[in-house]
Coordinates of C-alpha atoms and ligand atoms in Angstrom, one line a residue:
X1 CA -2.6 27.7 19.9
X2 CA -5.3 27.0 17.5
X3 CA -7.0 23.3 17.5
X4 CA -5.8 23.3 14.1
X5 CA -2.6 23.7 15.1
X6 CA -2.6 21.0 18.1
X7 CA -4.2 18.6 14.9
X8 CA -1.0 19.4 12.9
X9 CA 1.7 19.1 15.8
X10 CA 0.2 15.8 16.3
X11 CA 0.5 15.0 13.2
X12 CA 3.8 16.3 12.4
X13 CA 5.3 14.3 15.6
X14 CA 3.5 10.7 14.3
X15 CA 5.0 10.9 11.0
X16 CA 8.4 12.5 12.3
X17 CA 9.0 9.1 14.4
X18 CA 7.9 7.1 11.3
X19 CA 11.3 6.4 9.5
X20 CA 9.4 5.1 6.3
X21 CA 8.0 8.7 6.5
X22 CA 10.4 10.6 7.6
X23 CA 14.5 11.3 7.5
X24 CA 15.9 13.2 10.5
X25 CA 15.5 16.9 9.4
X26 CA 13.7 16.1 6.1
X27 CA 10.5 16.3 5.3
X28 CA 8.0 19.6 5.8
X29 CA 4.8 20.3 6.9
X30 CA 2.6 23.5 6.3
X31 CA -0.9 24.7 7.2
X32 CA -3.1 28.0 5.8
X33 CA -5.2 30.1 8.7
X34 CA -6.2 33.3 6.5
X35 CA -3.4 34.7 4.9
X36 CA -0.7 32.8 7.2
X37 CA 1.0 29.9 5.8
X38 CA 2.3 28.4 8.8
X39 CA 5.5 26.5 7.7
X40 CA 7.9 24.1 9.2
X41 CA 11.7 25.8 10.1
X42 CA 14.2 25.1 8.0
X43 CA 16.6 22.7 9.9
X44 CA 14.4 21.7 12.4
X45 CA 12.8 17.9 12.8
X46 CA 8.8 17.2 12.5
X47 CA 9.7 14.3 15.4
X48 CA 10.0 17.1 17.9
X49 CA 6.9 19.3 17.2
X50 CA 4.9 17.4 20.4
X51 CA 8.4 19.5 22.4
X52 CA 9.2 22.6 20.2
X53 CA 7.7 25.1 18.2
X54 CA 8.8 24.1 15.0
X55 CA 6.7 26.5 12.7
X56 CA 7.2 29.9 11.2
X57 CA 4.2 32.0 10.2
X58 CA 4.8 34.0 6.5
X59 CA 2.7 36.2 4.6
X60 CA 0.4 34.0 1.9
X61 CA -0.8 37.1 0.3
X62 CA 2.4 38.8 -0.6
X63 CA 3.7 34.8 -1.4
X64 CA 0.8 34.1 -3.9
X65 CA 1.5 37.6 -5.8
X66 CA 4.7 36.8 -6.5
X67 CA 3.8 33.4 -7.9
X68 CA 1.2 35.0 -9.8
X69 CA 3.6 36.6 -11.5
X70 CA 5.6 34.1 -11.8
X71 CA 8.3 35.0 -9.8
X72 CA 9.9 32.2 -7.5
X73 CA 13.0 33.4 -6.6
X74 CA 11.2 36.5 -3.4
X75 CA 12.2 35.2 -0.3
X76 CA 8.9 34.4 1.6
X77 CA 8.2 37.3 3.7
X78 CA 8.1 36.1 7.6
X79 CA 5.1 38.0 10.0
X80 CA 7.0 39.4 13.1
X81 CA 10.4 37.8 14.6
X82 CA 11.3 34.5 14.8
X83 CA 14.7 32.9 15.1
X84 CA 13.7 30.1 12.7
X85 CA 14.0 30.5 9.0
X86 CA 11.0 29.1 6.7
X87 CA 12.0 25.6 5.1
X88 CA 13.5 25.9 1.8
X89 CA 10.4 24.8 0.5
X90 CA 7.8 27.3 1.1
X91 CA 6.9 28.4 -2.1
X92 CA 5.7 24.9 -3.2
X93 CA 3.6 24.7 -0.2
X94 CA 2.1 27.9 -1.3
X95 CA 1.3 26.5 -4.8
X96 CA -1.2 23.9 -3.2
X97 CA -4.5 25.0 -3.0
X98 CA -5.6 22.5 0.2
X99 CA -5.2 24.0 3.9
X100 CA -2.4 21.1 4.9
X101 CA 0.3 20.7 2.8
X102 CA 2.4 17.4 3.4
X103 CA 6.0 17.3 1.8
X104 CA 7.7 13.9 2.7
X105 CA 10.6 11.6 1.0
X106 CA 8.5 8.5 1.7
X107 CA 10.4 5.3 1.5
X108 CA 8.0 3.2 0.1
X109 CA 7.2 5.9 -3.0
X110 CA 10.6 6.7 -3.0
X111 CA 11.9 3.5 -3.7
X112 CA 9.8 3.9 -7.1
X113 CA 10.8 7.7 -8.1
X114 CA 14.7 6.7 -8.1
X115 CA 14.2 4.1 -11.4
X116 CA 15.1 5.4 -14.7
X117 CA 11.2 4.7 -15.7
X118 CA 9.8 5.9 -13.0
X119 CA 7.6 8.1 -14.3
X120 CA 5.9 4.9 -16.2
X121 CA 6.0 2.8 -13.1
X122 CA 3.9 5.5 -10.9
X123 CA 1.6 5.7 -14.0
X124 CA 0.9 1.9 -14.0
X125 CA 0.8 1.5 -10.2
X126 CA -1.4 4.2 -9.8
X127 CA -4.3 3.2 -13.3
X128 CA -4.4 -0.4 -11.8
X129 CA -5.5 0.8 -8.1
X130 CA -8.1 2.9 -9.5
X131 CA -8.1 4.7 -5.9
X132 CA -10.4 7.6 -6.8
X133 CA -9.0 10.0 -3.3
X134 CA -6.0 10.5 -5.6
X135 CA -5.6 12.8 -8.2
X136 CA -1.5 12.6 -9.2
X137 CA 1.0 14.2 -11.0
X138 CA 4.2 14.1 -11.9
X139 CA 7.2 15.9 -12.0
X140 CA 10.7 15.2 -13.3
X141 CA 13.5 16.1 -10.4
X142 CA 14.7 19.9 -10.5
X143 CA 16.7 21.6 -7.8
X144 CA 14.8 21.7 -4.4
X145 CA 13.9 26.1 -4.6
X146 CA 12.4 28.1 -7.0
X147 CA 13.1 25.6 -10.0
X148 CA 11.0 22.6 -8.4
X149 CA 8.1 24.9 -7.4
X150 CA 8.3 26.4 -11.3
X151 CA 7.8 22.8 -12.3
X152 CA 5.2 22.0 -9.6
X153 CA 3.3 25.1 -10.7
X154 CA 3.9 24.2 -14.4
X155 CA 2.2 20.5 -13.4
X156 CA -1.0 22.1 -11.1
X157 CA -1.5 24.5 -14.4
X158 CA -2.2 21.1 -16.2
X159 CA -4.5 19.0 -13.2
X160 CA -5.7 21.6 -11.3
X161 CA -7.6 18.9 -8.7
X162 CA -4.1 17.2 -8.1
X163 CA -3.4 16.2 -4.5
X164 CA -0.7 13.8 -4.4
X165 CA 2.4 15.2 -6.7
X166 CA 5.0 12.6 -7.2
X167 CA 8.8 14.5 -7.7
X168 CA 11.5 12.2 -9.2
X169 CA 14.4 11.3 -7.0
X170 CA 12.4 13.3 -4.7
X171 CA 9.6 12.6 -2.8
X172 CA 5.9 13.3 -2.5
X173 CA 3.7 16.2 -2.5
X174 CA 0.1 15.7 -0.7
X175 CA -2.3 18.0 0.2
X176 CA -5.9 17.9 2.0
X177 CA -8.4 20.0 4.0
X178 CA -6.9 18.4 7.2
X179 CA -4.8 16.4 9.4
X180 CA -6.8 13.1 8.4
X181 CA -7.5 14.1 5.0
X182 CA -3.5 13.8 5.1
X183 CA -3.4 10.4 6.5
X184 CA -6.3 8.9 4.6
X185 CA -4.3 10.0 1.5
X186 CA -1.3 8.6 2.8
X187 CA -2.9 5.0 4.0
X188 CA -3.5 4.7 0.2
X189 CA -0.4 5.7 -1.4
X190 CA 1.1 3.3 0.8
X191 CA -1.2 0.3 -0.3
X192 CA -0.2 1.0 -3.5
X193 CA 3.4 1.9 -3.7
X194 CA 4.6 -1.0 -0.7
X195 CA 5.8 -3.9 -2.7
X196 CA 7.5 -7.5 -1.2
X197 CA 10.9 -6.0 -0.1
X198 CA 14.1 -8.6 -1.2
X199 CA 15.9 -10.1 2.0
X200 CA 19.6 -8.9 2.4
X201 CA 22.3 -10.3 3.6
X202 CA 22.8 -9.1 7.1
X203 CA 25.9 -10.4 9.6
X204 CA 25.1 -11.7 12.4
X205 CA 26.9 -9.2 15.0
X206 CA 28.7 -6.0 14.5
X207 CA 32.0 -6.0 13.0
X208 CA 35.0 -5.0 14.8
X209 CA 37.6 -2.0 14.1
X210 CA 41.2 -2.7 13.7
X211 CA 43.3 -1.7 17.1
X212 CA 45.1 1.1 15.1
X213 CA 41.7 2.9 13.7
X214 CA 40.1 2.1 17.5
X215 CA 40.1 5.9 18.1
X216 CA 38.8 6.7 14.7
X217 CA 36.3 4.7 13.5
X218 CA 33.2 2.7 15.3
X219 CA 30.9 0.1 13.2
X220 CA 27.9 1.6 12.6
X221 CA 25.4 0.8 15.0
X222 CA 22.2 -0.5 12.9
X223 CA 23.1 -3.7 12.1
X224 CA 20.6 -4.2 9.4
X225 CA 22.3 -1.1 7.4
X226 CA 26.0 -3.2 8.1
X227 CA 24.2 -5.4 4.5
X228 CA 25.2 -2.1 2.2
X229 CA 28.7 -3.9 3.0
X230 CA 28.1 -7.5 3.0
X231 CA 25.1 -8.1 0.4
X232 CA 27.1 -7.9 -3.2
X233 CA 24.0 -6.2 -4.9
X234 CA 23.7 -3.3 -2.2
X235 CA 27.1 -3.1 -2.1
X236 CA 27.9 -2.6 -5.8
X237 CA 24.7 0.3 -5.6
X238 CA 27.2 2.2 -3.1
X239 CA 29.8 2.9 -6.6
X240 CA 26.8 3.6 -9.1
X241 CA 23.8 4.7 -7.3
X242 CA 24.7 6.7 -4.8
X243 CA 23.1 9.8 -4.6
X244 CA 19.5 8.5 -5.7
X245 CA 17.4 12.1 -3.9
X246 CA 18.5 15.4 -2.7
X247 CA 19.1 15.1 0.8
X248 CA 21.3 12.0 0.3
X249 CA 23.8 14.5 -1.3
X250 CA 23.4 17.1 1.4
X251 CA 24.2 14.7 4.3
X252 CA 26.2 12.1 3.0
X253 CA 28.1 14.1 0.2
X254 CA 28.3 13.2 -3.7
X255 CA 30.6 9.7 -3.5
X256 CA 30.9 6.7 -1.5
X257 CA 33.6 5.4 0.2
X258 CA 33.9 2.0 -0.7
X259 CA 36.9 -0.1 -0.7
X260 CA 37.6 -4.3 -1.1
X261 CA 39.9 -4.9 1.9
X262 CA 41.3 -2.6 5.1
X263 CA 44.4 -3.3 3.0
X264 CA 43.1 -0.8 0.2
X265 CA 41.5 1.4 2.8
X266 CA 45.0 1.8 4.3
X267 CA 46.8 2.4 1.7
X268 CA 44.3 4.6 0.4
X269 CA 44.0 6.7 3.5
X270 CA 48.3 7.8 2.8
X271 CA 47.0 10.1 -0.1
X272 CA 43.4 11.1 1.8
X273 CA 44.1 14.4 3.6
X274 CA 41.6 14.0 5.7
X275 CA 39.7 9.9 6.6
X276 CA 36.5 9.9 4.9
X277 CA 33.4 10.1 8.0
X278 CA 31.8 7.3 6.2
X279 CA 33.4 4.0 5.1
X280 CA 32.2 0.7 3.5
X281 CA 34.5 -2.5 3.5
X282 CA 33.2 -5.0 1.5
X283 CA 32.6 -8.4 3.2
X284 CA 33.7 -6.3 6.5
X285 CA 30.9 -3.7 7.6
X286 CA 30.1 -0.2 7.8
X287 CA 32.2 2.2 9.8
X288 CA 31.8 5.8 11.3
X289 CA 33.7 8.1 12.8
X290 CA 32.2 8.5 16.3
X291 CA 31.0 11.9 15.7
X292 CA 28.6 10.5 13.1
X293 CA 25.3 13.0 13.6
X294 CA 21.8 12.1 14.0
X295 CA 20.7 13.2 10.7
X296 CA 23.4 11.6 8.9
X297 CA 22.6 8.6 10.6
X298 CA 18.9 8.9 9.6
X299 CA 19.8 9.5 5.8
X300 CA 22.2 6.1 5.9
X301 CA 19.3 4.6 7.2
X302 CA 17.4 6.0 4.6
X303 CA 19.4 4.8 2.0
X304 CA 19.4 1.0 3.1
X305 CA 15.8 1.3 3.6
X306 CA 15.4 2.3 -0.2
X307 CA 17.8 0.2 -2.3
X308 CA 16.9 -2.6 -0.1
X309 CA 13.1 -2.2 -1.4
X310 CA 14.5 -2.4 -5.0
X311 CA 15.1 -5.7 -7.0
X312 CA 18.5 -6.2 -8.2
X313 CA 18.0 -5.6 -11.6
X314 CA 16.3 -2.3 -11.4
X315 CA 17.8 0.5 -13.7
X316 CA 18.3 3.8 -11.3
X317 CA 18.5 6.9 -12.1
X318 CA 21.3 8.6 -9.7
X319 CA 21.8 11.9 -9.6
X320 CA 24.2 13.7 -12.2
X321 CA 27.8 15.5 -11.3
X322 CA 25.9 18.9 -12.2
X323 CA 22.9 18.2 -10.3
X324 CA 24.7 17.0 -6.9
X325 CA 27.3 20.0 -7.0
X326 CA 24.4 22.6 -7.4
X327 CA 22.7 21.0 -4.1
X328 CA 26.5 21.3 -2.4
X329 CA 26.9 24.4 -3.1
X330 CA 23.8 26.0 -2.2
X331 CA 24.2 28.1 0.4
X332 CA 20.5 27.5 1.9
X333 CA 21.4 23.3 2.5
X334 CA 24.6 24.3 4.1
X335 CA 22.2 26.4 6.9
X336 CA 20.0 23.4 6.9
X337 CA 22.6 20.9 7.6
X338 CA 24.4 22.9 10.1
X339 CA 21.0 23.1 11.9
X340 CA 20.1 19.6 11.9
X341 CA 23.0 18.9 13.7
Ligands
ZN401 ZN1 12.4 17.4 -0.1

């Protein structure tokens, strides 16, 4: 194992256990040596580089002469066997011209790249602070795959020193020479994007399951997330902004299941063939279906932890239909989510 590699495993492992940085399986880290762009697996979590291999090594060369031409649909060609497959973003990490490559749904940025304006908030943010590390662009969101990487190639064509792309109701792009180049760019963009966060109504203790749905449901365990139920504002984002980014879709699906008593919820679940794995009661809490995985967990999380950062007035910009069924029926997140389990 190269030093640079020990420098990125540490890296990968400090920001994996950060949940402002990253979401259970999200996120995705890549470094060049030569012509080997060492990627992060698809499916597998940055927390656990310091324990597993988590990278797969593919051909740059034969990568970069297929976006040459323009082509971002080649799968990227991996150098001998490995059981993991490269993350579903490759090619954009391939586009950057900096050794690391840092892809990350950030909370604190995130929070800004779900608004309907964001584009003009990142622009204001970013001409006040002046921060001269950080050379930014911006795209508008596109499917994760070859269309985002068209875009982000479309965007480096125009700011050819850009090291910190910003991707609507997406996340960030960064890119450095190294492992602290990384950090020192992301120090900044979190001094610029963290704002005062509102307070949310949070209950006191965990709520409590009916006797008859004992076996089916549990509350969910973080009590800070049980506000999406009980803080009005949060709660009425649950029916209009739900799926805000990408992976929210992937692990949590396209709608919310959000209803005003256990009354409705009853007499609701008559006509559900199967009970919804997710629930929200208003006024009552937020309840699970004990099988609950990890990574949906983490994205739930995720969620609280963004439209809690975001006033109440704030315009989003959700997802459309269109947009959330071509993430669900893409055959490469289904793999991904079946191995974040
Ligand atoms: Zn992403």
């Amino acid at each position: 194992m190269t030093t640079l590699h020990q420098e990125i495993n540490r890296l990968c492992a400090e920001l994996g256990k950060d949940p402002l940085m990253v979401q259970g399986a999200g996120g995705n880290i890549s470094y060049k040596e030569g012509n080997v762009l060492w990627i992060k697996g698809s499916g597998t979590w940055l927390a656990h580089a310091d324990q597993d291999n988590i990278f797969v090594p593919v051909d740059l060369g034969k990568l970069s002469h297929h976006l040459v031409k323009n082509d971002f649909e080649s799968s990227p060609e991996v150098i001998g066997e490995h059981k993991l497959r490269p993350s579903i973003e490759t090619t954009l990490h391939a586009l950057m011209s900096q050794k690391v490559v840092v892809h990350l749904h950030a909370i604190e940025v995130l929070t800004h790249l779900i608004h309907k304006d964001s584009q003009k908030i990142i622009g204001r943010l970013f001409n006040e602070s002046q921060n001269g590390q950080l050379q930014i662009a911006f795209v508008q969101y596109h499917k994760p795959g070859p269309q985002l990487a068209k875009a982000i190639q479309e965007a480096l064509a125009n700011n050819l020193k850009a090291n910190v792309i910003f991707l609507k109701n997406h996340g960030i792009v960064i890119g450095a020479d190294s492992a602290d180049g990384i950090r020192v760019l992301l120090r900044n963009l979190h001094s610029i994007c963290a704002g005062s966060t509102p307070v949310p109504c949070i209950p006191a203790h965990l709520p409590t399951v009916p006797n008859e749905l004992k076996e089916r449901y549990i509350p969910f365990a973080d009590i800070e997330v049980q506000a999406l139920a009980f803080d009005p504002n949060l709660y009425s984002r649950l029916q209009y902004d739900w799926v805000l980014y990408p992976d929210h879709a992937v692990f949590l699906g396209k709608e919310a299941f959000i209803y005003p008593s256990w009354e409705s919820f009853f007499s609701a679940a008559h006509s559900q063939a199967q009970l919804p794995e997710l629930i929200f009661i208003e006024n009552t809490g937020v309840f699970v279906k004990p099988n609950f995985n990890l990574a949906k967990m983490a994205q739930l999380r995720c969620y609280f932890d963004v439209i809690s950062r975001v006033g109440p007035t704030a315009q989003l910009d959700p997802l459309s239909d269109n947009e959330v069924s071509a993430l669900l029926n893409w055959d490469a997140e289904k793999l991904r989510q079946q191995m974040a389990k």
